[in-house]
PDB file of C-alpha atoms in Angstrom:
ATOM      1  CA  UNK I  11     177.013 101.934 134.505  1.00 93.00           C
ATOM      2  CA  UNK I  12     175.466  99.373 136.719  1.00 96.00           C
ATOM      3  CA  UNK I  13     172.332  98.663 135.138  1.00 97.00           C
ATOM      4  CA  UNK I  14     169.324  96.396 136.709  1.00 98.00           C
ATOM      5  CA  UNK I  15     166.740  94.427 135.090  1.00 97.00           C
ATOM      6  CA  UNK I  16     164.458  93.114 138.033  1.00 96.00           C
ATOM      7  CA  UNK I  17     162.371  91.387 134.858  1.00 94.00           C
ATOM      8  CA  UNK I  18     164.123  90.566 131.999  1.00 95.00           C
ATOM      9  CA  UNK I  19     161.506  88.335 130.569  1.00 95.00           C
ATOM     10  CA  UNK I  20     159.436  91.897 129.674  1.00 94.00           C
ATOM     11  CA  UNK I  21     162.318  93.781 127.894  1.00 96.00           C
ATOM     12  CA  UNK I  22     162.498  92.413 124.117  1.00 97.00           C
ATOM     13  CA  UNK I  23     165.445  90.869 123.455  1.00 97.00           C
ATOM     14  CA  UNK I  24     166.544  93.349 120.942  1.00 98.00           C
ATOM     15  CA  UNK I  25     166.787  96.288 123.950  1.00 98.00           C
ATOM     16  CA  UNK I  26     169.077  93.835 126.054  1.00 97.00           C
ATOM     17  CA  UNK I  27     171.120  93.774 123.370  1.00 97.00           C
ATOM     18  CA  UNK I  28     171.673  97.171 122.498  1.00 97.00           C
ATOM     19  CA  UNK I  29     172.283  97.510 126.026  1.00 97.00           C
ATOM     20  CA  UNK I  30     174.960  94.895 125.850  1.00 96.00           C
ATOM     21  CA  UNK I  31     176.580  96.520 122.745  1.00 96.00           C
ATOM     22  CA  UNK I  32     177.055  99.794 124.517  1.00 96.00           C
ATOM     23  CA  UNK I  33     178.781  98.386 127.209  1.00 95.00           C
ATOM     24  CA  UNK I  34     175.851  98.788 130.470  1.00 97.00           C
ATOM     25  CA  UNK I  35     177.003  96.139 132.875  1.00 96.00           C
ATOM     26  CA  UNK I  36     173.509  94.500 132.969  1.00 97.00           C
ATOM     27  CA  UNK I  37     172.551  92.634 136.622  1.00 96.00           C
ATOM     28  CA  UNK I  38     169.271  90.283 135.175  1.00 95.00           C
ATOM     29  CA  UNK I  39     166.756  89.573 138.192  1.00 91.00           C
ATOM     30  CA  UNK I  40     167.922  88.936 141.468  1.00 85.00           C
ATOM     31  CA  UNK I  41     169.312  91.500 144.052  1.00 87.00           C
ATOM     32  CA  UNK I  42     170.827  94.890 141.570  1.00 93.00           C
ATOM     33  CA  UNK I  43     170.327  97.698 144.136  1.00 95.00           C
ATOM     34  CA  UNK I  44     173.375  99.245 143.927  1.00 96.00           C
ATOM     35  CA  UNK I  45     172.770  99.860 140.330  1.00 98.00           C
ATOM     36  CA  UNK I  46     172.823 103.037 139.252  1.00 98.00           C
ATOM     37  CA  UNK I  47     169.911 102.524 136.161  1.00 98.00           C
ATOM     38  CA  UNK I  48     167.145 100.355 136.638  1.00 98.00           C
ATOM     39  CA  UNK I  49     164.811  98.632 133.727  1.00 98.00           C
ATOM     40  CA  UNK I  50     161.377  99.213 135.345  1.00 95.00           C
ATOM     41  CA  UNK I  51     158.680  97.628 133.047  1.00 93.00           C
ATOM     42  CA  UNK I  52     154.602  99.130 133.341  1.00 89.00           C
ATOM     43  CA  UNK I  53     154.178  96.554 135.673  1.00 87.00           C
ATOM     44  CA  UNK I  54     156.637  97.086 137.981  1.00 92.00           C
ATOM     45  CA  UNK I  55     155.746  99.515 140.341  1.00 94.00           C
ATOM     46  CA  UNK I  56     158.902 102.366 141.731  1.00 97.00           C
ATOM     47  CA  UNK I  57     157.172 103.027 144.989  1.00 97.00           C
ATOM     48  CA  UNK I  58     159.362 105.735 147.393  1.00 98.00           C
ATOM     49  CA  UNK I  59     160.311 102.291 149.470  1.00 97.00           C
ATOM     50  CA  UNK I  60     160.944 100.554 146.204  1.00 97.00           C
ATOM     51  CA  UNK I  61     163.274 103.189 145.006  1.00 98.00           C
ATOM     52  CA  UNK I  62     165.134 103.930 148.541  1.00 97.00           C
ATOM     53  CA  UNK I  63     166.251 100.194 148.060  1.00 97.00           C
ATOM     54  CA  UNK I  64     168.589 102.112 145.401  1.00 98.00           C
ATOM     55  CA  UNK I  65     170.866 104.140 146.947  1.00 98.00           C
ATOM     56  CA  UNK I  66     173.449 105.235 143.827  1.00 98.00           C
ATOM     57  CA  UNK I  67     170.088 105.245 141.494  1.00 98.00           C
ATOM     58  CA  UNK I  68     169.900 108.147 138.776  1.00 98.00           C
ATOM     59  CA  UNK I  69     168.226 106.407 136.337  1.00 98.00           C
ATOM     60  CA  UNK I  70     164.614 104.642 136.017  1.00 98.00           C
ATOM     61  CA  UNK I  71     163.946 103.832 132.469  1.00 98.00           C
ATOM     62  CA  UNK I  72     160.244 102.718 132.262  1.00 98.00           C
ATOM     63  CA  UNK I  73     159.817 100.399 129.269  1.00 96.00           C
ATOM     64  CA  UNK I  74     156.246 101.765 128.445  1.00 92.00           C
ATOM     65  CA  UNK I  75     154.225 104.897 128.386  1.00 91.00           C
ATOM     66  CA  UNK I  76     152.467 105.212 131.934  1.00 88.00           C
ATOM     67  CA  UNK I  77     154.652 106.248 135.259  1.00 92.00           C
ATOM     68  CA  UNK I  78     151.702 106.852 137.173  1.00 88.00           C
ATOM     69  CA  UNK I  79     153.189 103.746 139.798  1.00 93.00           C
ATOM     70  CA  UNK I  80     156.488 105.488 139.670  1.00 96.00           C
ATOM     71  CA  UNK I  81     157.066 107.757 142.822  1.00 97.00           C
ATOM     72  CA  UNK I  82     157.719 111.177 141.116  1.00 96.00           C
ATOM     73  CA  UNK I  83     158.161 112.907 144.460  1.00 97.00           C
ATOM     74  CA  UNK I  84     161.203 111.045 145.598  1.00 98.00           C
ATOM     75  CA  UNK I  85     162.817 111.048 142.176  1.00 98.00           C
ATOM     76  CA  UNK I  86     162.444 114.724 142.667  1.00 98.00           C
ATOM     77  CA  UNK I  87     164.125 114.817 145.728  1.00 98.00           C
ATOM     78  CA  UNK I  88     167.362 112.556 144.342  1.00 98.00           C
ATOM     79  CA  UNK I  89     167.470 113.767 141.134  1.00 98.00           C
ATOM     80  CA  UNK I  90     166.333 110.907 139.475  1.00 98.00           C
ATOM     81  CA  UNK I  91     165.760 111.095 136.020  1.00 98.00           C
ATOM     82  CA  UNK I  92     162.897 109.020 134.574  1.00 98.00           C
ATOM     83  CA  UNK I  93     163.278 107.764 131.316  1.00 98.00           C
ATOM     84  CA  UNK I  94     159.585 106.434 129.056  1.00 97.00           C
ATOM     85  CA  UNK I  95     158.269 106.022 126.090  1.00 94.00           C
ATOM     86  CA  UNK I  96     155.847 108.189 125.216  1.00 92.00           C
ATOM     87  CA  UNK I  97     153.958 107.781 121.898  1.00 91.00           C
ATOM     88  CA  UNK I  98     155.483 104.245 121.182  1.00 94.00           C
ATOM     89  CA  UNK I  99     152.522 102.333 121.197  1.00 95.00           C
ATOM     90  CA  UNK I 100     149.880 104.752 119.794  1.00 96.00           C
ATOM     91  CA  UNK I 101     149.412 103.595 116.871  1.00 96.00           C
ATOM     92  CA  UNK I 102     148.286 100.139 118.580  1.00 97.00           C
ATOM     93  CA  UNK I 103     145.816 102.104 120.616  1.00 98.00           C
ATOM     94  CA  UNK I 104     144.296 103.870 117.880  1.00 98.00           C
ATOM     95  CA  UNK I 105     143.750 100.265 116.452  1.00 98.00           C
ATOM     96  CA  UNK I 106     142.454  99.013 119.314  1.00 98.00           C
ATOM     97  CA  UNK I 107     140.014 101.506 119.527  1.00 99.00           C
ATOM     98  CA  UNK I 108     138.586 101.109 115.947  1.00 98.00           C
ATOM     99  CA  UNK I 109     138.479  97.754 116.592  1.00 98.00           C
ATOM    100  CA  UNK I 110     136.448  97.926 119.550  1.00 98.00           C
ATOM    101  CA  UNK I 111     133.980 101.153 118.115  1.00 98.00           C
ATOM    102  CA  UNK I 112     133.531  98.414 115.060  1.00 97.00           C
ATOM    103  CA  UNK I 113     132.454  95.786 117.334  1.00 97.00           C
ATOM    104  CA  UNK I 114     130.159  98.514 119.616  1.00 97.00           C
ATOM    105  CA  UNK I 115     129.044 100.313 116.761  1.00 96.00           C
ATOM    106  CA  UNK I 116     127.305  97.131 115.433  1.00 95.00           C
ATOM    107  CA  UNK I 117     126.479  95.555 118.788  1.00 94.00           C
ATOM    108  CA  UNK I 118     128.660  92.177 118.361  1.00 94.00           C
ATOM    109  CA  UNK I 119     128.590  92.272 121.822  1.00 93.00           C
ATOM    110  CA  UNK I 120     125.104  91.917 122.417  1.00 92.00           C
ATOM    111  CA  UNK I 121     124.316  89.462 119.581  1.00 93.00           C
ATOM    112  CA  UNK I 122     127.715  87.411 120.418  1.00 93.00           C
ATOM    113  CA  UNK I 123     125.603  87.177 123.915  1.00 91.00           C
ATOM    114  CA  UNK I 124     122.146  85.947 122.521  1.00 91.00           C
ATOM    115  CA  UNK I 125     123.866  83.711 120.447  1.00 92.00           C
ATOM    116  CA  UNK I 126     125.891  81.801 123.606  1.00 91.00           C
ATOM    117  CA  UNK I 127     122.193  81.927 125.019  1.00 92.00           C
ATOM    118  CA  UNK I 128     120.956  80.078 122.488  1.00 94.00           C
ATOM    119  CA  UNK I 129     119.111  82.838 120.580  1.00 92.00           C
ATOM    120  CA  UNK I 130     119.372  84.410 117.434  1.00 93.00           C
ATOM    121  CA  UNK I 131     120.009  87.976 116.159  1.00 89.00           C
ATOM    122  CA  UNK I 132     117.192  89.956 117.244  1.00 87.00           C
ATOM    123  CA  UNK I 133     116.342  92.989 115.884  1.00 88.00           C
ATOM    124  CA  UNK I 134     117.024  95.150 118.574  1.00 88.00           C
ATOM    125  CA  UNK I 135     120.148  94.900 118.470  1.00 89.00           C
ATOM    126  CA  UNK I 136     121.000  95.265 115.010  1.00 90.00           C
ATOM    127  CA  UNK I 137     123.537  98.298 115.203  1.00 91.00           C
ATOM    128  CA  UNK I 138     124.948 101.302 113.012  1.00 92.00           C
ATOM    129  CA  UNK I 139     127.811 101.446 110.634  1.00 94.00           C
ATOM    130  CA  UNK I 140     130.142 102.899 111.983  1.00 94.00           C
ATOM    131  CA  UNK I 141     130.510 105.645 109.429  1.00 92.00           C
ATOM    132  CA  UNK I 142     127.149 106.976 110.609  1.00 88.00           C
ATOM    133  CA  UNK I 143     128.041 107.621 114.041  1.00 91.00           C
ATOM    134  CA  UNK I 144     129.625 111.182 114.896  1.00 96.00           C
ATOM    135  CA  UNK I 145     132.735 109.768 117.192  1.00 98.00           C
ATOM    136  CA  UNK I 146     133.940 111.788 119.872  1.00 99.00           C
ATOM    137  CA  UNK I 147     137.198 112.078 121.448  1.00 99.00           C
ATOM    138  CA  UNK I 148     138.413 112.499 125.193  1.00 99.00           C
ATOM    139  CA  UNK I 149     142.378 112.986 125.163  1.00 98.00           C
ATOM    140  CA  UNK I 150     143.802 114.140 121.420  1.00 97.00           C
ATOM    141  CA  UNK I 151     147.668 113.603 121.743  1.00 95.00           C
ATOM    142  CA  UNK I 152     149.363 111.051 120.616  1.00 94.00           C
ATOM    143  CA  UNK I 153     146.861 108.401 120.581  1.00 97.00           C
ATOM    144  CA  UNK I 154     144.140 110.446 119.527  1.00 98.00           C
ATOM    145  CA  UNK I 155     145.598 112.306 116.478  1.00 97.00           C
ATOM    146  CA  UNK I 156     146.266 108.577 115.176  1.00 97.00           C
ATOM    147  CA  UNK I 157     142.924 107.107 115.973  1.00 98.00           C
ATOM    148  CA  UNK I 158     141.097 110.479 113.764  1.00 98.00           C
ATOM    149  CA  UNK I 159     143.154 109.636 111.031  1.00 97.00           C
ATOM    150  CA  UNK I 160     142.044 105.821 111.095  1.00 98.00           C
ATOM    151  CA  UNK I 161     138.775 106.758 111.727  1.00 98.00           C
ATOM    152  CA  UNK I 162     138.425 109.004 109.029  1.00 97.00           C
ATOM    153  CA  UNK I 163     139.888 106.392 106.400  1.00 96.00           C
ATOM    154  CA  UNK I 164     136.773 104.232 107.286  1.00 94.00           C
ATOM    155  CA  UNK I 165     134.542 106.825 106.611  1.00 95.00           C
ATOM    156  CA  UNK I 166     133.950 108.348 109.856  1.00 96.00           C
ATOM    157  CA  UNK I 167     132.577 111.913 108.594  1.00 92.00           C
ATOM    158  CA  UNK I 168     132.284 113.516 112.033  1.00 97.00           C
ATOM    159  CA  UNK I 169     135.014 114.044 114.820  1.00 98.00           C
ATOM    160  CA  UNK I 170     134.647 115.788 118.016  1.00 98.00           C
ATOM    161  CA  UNK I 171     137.377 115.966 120.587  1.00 98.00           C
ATOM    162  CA  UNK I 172     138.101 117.603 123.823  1.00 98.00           C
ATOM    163  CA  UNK I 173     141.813 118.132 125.392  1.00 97.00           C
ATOM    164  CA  UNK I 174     142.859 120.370 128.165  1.00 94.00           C
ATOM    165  CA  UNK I 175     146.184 120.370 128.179  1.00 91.00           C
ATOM    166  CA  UNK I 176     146.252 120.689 124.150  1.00 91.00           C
ATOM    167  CA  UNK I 177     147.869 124.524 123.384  1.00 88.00           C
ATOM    168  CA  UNK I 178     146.903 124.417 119.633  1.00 88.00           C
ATOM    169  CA  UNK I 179     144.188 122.275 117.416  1.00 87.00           C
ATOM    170  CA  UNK I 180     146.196 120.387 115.047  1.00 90.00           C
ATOM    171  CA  UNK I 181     143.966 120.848 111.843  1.00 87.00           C
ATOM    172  CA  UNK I 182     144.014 117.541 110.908  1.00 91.00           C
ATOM    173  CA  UNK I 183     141.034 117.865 109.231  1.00 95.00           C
ATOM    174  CA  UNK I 184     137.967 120.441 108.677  1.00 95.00           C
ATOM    175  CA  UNK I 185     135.746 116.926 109.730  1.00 96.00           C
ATOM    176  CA  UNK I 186     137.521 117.092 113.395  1.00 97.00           C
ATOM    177  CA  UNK I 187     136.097 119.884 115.800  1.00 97.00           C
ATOM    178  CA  UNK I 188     137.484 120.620 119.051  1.00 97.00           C
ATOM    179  CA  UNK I 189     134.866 121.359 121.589  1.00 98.00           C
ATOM    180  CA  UNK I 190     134.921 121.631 125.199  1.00 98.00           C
ATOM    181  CA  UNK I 191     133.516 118.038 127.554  1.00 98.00           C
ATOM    182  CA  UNK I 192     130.059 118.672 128.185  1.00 98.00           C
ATOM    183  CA  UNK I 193     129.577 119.599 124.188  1.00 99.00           C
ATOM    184  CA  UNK I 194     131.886 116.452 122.793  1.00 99.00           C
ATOM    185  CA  UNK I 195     129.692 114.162 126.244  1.00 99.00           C
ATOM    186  CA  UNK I 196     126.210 115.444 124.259  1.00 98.00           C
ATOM    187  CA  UNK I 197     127.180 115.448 120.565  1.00 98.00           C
ATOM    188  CA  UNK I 198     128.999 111.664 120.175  1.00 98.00           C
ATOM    189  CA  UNK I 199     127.502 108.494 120.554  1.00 96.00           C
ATOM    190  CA  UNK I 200     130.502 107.134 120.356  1.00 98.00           C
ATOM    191  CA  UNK I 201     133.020 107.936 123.042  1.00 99.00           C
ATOM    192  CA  UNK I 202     136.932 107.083 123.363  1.00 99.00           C
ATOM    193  CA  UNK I 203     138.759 108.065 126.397  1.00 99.00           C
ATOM    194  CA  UNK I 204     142.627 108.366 126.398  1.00 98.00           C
ATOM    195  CA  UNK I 205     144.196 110.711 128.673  1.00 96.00           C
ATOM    196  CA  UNK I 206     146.706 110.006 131.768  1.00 91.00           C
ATOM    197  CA  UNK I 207     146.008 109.292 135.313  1.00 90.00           C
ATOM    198  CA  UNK I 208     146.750 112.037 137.424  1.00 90.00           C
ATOM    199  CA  UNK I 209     145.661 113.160 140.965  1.00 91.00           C
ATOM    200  CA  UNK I 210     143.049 116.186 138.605  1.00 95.00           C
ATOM    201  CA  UNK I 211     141.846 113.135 136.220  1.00 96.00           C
ATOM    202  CA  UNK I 212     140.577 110.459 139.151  1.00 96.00           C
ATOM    203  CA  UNK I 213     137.610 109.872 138.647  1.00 98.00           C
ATOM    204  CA  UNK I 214     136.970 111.797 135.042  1.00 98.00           C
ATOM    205  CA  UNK I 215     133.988 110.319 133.723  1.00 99.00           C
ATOM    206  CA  UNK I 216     132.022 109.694 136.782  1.00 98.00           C
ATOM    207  CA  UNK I 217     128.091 109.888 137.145  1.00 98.00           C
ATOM    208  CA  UNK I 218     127.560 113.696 135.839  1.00 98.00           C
ATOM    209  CA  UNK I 219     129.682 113.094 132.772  1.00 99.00           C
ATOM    210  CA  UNK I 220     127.566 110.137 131.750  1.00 99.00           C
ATOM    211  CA  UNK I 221     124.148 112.374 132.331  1.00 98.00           C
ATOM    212  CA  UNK I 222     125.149 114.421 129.312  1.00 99.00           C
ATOM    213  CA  UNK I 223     125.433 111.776 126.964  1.00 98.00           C
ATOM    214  CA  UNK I 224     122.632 110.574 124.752  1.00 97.00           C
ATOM    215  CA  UNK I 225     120.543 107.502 125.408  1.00 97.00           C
ATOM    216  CA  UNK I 226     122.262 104.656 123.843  1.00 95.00           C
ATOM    217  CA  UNK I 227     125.863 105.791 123.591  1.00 97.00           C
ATOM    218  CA  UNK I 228     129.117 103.759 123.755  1.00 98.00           C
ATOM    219  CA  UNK I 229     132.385 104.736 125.614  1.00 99.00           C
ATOM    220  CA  UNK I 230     135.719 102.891 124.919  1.00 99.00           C
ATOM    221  CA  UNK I 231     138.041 103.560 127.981  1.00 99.00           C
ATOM    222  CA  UNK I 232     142.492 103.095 126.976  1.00 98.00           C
ATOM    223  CA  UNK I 233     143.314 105.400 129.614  1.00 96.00           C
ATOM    224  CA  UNK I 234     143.918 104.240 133.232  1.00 91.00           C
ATOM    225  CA  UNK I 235     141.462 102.534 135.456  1.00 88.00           C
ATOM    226  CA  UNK I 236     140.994 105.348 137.774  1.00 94.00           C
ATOM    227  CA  UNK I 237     139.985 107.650 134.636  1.00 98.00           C
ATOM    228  CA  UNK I 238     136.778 106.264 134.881  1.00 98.00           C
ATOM    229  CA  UNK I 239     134.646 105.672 137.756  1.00 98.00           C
ATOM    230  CA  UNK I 240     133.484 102.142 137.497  1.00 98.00           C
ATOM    231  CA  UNK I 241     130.527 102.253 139.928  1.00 98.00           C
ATOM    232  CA  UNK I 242     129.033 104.810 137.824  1.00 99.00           C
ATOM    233  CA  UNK I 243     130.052 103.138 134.366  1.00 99.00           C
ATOM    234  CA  UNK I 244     127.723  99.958 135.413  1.00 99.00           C
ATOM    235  CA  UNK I 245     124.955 101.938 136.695  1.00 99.00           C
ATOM    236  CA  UNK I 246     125.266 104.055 133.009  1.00 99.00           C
ATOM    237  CA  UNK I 247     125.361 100.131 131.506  1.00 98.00           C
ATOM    238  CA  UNK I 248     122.554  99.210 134.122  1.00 98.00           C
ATOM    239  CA  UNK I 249     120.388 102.430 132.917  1.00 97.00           C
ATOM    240  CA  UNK I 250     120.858 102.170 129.297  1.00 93.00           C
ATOM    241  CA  UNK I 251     122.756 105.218 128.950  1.00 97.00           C
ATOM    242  CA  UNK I 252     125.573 103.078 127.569  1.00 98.00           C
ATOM    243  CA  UNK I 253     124.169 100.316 125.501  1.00 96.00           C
ATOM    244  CA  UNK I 254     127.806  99.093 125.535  1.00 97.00           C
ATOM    245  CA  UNK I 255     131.891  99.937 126.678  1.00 98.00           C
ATOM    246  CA  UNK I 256     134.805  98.053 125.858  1.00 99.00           C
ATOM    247  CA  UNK I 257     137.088  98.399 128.837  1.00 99.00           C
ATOM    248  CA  UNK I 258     141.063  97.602 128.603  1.00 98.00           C
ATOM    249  CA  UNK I 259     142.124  98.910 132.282  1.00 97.00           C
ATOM    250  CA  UNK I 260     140.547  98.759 135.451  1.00 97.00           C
ATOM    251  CA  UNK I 261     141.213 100.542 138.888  1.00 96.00           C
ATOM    252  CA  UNK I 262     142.381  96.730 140.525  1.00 95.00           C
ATOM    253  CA  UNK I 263     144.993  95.039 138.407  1.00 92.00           C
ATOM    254  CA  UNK I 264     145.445  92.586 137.811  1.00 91.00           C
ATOM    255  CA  UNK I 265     142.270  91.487 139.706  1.00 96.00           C
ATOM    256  CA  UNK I 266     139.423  93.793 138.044  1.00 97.00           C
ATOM    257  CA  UNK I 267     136.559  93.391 139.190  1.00 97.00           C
ATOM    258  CA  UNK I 268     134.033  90.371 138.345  1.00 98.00           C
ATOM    259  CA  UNK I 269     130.766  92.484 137.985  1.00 98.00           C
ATOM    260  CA  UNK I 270     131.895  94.430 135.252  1.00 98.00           C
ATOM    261  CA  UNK I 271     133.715  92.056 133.276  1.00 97.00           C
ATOM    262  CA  UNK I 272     131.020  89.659 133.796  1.00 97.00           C
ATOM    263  CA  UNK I 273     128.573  92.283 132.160  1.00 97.00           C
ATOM    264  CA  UNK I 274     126.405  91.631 129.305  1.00 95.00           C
ATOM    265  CA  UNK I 275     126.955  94.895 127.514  1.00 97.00           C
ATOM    266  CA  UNK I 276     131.218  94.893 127.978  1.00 98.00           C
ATOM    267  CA  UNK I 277     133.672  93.931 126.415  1.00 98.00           C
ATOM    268  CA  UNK I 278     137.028  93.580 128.534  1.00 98.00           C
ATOM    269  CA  UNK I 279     140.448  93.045 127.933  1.00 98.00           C
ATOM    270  CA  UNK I 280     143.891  92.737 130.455  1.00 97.00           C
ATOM    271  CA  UNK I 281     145.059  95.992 129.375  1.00 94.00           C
ATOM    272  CA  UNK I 282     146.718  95.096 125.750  1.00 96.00           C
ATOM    273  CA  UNK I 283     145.213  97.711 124.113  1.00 97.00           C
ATOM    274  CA  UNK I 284     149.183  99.001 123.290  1.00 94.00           C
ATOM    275  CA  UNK I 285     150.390  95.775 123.012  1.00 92.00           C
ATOM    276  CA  UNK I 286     151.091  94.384 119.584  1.00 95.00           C
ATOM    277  CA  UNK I 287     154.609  92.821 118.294  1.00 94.00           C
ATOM    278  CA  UNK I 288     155.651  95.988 116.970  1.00 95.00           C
ATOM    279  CA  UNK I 289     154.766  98.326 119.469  1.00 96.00           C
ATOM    280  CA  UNK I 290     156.272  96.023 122.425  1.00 94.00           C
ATOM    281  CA  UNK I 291     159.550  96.010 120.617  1.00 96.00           C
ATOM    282  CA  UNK I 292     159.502  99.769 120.286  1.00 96.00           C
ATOM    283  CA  UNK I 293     158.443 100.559 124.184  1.00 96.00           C
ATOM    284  CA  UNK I 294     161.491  98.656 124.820  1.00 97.00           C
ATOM    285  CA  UNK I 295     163.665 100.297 122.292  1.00 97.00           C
ATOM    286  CA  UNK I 296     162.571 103.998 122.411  1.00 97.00           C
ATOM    287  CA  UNK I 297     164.013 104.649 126.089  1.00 98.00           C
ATOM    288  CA  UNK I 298     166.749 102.528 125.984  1.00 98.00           C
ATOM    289  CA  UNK I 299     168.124 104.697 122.665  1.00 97.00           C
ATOM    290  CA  UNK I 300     167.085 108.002 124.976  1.00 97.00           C
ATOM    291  CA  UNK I 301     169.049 106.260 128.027  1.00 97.00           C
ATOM    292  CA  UNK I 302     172.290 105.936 125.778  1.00 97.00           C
ATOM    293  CA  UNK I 303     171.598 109.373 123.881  1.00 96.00           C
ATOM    294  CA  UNK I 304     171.929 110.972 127.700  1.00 95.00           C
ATOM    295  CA  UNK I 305     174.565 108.704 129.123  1.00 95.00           C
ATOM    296  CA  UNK I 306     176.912 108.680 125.955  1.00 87.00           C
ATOM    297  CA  UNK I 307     178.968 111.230 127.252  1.00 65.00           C
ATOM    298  CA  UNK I 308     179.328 109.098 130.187  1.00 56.00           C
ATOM    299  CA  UNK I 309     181.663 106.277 130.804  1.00 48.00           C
ATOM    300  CA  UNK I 310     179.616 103.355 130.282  1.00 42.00           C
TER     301      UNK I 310
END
């Protein structure tokens, strides 16, 4: 099967060559459209014109976890299947997000800040271990079952989470509760939000949500820029109802905007949160091996 790869440079090389060794005739860059299977990475966004330039298209394989830029509707209508990777890069999220509620939890941030000012630690600022915090959770799939098992290994002895869409509580652990928003918003001081974009998630943590949390609190945001709505997240920064959030995504990429990276009490990153060596190789390799599993019957 025709097969295009509009980017090659973001598909590890070890995908391309699985691809090559079961025999996809692979069009790299350029003009593909009359493949039948295109390599879409995250970045790449499958917009209805996008995909109409496709007319023998069955196939988008999305080398990455979120297709909220791929046009679901069209697909729909010709029977496009779309191909991700869910859960490859989860475990680099759940890192991410210690890391961060580490560097929150003892206000780095802030005394990273005095220090480029020319100050010294001051003893406001002087933060918690992060074992003393209760942590709570916002999204408890993937990405949150593996971030309560890390944060219970360093010694995290309270875990609060709320998912909607979750049919049955895992029992990880008798330290994790599941509650519902407003009681995980008023218990943790320590907030991580990982759940999808979607048209009923815009906008999820706006100003009401950050009312119920306590004075002082910290939010770490993995999910999708539009989760979150960043006017109200810097007036919550502005009104010391978060003393600090470490954002990854933001609703204008790859141009966020200035204010709230320029913020004293962020911390910001391009959206890596799932990137690491391993995981990259794996959100390249995970729907490539589904793309073969469902064309093998095929001649390809």
């Amino acid at each position: 099967m025709n097969t295009h790869i509009p980017h090659p440079e973001q598909l590890h090389p070890d995908a391309l060559q699985l691809l090559k060794e079961h025999n996809f005739s692979i069009i790299e860059g350029g003009d593909g459209y009359n493949a039948e299977i295109v390599i879409s990475p995250v970045s790449h966004s499958m917009t209805c014109d996008e995909v109409e330039k496709y007319p023998n298209l069955k196939y988008i394989v999305r080398t990455g976890v979120g297709t909220d830029n791929i046009d679901g509707i069209i697909c729909g209508e010709r029977s496009i299947e779309i191909i991700n990777a869910p859960g490859s890069n989860a475990f680099a999220v759940a890192e991410y997000v210690v890391t961060m509620m580490l560097t929150l939890s003892r206000n780095i941030h802030l005394l990273s800040g005095e220090l480029w000012k020319g100050g010294w630690r001051q003893p406001e600022f002087i933060g918690n271990d992060l074992k003393d915090n209760i942590v709570g959770l916002i999204g408890f799939g993937a990405i949150g079952q593996h971030l309560a098992k890390l944060l219970l290994s360093v010694g995290v002895e309270r875990i609060v989470y709320y998912d909607k869409h979750l049919d049955d509580d895992p029992q990880i652990d008798e330290r994790i509760v599941r509650l519902n928003l407003n009681e995980v918003l008023a218990t943790a001081k320590l907030i991580s939000i990982q759940i999808p974009l979607l048209p009923e998630t815009k906008g999820f943590l706006s100003m009401k949500e950050f009312e119920l949390m306590q004075k002082g609190s910290y939010l770490v945001n993995v999910s999708r820029g539009g989760v979150v709505n960043e006017d109200d997240l810097l007036t919550a920064l502005n009104e010391t109802i978060l003393m600090g959030a470490a954002v990854d995504v933001f609703e204008n990429e790859p141009n966020p905007r200035r204010d709230l990276i320029d913020h004293p009490k962020t911390i910001c990153t391009p959206h890596v949160a799932g990137y690491s060596q391993s995981s990259q190789r794996e959100m390249s390799m995970a729907p490539i091996r589904e793309l073969i599993k469902r064309t093998e019957s095929l001649d390809v």
